[in-house]
Amino acid sequence: MKIYQGIGITPGIAIGRACVWKRSAESLPVYRLRPQEVEPEVSRLQQAIDRTEQEILRLQEKMANSLGPEYGQIFAMYRVFLQDKTIREKAITIIRQERINAERALDVVIKDLGEVFAYSPEELLQDRRRDLLDIVERIIANLNPTKRKQARVLGKRRIIVSQELSPSQLATLSHQKVIGLVMEVGSPTSHAAIIARAMDLPTVVGTGIFIETLKEEETVIVDGETGQVIIDPDRKTLLSYKQKQKRLASFQKRLQTLVHLPAKTRDGHRVNLLANIEFPEEAVSVGGYGGEGIGLYRTEYLYLNRNDLPSEEEQFQAYRRVAELMKEKPVVIRTIDLGGDKFPSHLGFGKERNPFLGWRAIRICLERPDIFISQIKAVLRAAVYGHLKIMIPMVATVEEVQQTKQVIDRSVEILRQEGKPFREEIPLGVLIEVPAAALLCHRLATMVDFFSIGTNDLIQYTLAADRGNERTTHLYQPCHPAILSLITTIVEQAHAHQIRVGLCGEMAATPEIACLLVALGVDELSMAPAAIPRVKESIRRVTWKRLVALRDRLKDFSTHSEIYSHLKNSLADVLQEN
Ligand code: PEP
Ligand code: MG
């Protein structure tokens, strides 16, 4: 038995046999061309690229139909790469100048492009590098369509274990036959991970290299929650995971019975549980998990993976779709949070030394009113179709809120002139995720209609610990007394000014921490849709009286681990193991 640790990205357990998926190790043919062979070789390449484009278009449609248009959009980026001429023109130049075959020319292009990406530590750029590799592999396969290997067909239900699976490979797989996924490399933001999440397959990425030693059909356990991958488990482990899988299934079934019940403690303290989403289609499943609205819609995803800006109309359609799907339930639209680790290629981001402290979120919007106004107009127009709110990320100063209000006023004026239907009065909130905003919340509370606490960033900025750096993971401490103290201050100030306060960082999805947040007075918790039922169940098992006692003991502790153990021990009987 061997255990590998990766990052679990879709909870659930898969137990089954491995289908080992390796990149083709076949070496590419390399040969020189005679002068009269050069132009026919260029045509062969052109045809292969055209065929690839058709193929990608079909995949795009397939994904859009089965998972929703946002997932199809991932392949639109592939087509951008193909139409962008970078690959086509570079490869043609190499064929003509060096008189070598198309396969070899493509190999040179990809190596050149690979070097450009190799110096970019950003995960998103690495993900694009993988997309690019995938495209070139497809073009190479299309250079010899008759020799092309049949797409692999899974006859039986299998766990795919791969070095890295591209979104297009994932899309080509028959959904029914794949029961789990493991990738040696990859990140939670990779396209393959996004698709896997949408397919709801237990998935682990970033295990490190191990598949060379793995045999086809070997038994594999994938724990999408803990991120563990167990190869050839011993009897005891297999049995315990089978039981865990069964427990999980009956737990999920039981949680289903809670969908229409309120998130209320046994003695009647009521909070609201909402969902975090990145794509409009995710709103479809929110009600099924018992979500009472959307507490965070990360709209910047509409700006990524493309080489132009989304138009006002396109944004309007996306927000309208979410508004209509959620009916009268609230939807918090966070204005774009670009920068940090999300860089659209076309916005002219220079290299920054500290991108998380740099040109990010509201800072970009206020410097680019054209972009900001088009987004605000789209929200105001879509608000006619539902209960939309606007929330601004990364606020550090009062001026940023004042300027945002001016942008909203300006957007209203323009819409009035244009005569388009829109809703003027829509609630404005601040995402409190910078310590300065937390300490200034008594002022901010007089200026806005609600707060939401973004602890993913608040922890990073308060403890000065990069949220994406594995060497500072130990400092990423949600129950650090400084964090709990900031949350307490924010809640007190919000309530003193009669506004509601939510929390939409990842910590809200951990049941015992969610109970603590309720004890601290947070009114709304927002999390990944699938996390809602479990958090609701925990809240429904405690009493407010008990939560107050738990909260009152916080002053006795001075570290994250002491507080976390206190929570675990005090709530052991109400927290369901599954
Ligand atoms: C946060 O910072 O807590 C948050 C919810 O926003 P994001 O994770 O998108 O930065
Ligand atoms: Mg944030």
mmCIF file of C-alpha atoms and ligand atoms in Angstrom, residues 298 334 337 360 393-394 431 433 454-458 461 467, ligand 2:
data_model
loop_
_atom_site.group_PDB
_atom_site.id
_atom_site.type_symbol
_atom_site.label_atom_id
_atom_site.label_comp_id
_atom_site.label_asym_id
_atom_site.label_seq_id
_atom_site.Cartn_x
_atom_site.Cartn_y
_atom_site.Cartn_z
ATOM 1 C CA ARG A 298 -16.654 36.226 -8.113
ATOM 2 C CA ARG A 334 -18.561 41.296 -6.124
ATOM 3 C CA ASP A 337 -11.177 41.238 -8.121
ATOM 4 C CA ARG A 360 -5.681 44.660 -7.552
ATOM 5 C CA PRO A 393 -13.341 44.030 -2.765
ATOM 6 C CA MET A 394 -10.046 45.040 -1.181
ATOM 7 C CA LEU A 431 -15.758 43.175 1.513
ATOM 8 C CA GLU A 433 -10.495 41.810 3.832
ATOM 9 C CA GLY A 454 -13.276 38.070 3.342
ATOM 10 C CA THR A 455 -11.125 36.026 5.653
ATOM 11 C CA ASN A 456 -9.064 34.397 2.892
ATOM 12 C CA ASP A 457 -7.371 37.720 2.375
ATOM 13 C CA LEU A 458 -7.894 39.107 5.862
ATOM 14 C CA TYR A 461 -2.817 40.403 5.209
ATOM 15 C CA ARG A 467 -2.183 32.530 0.988
HETATM 16 MG MG MG B 2 -10.397 38.259 -1.208
#
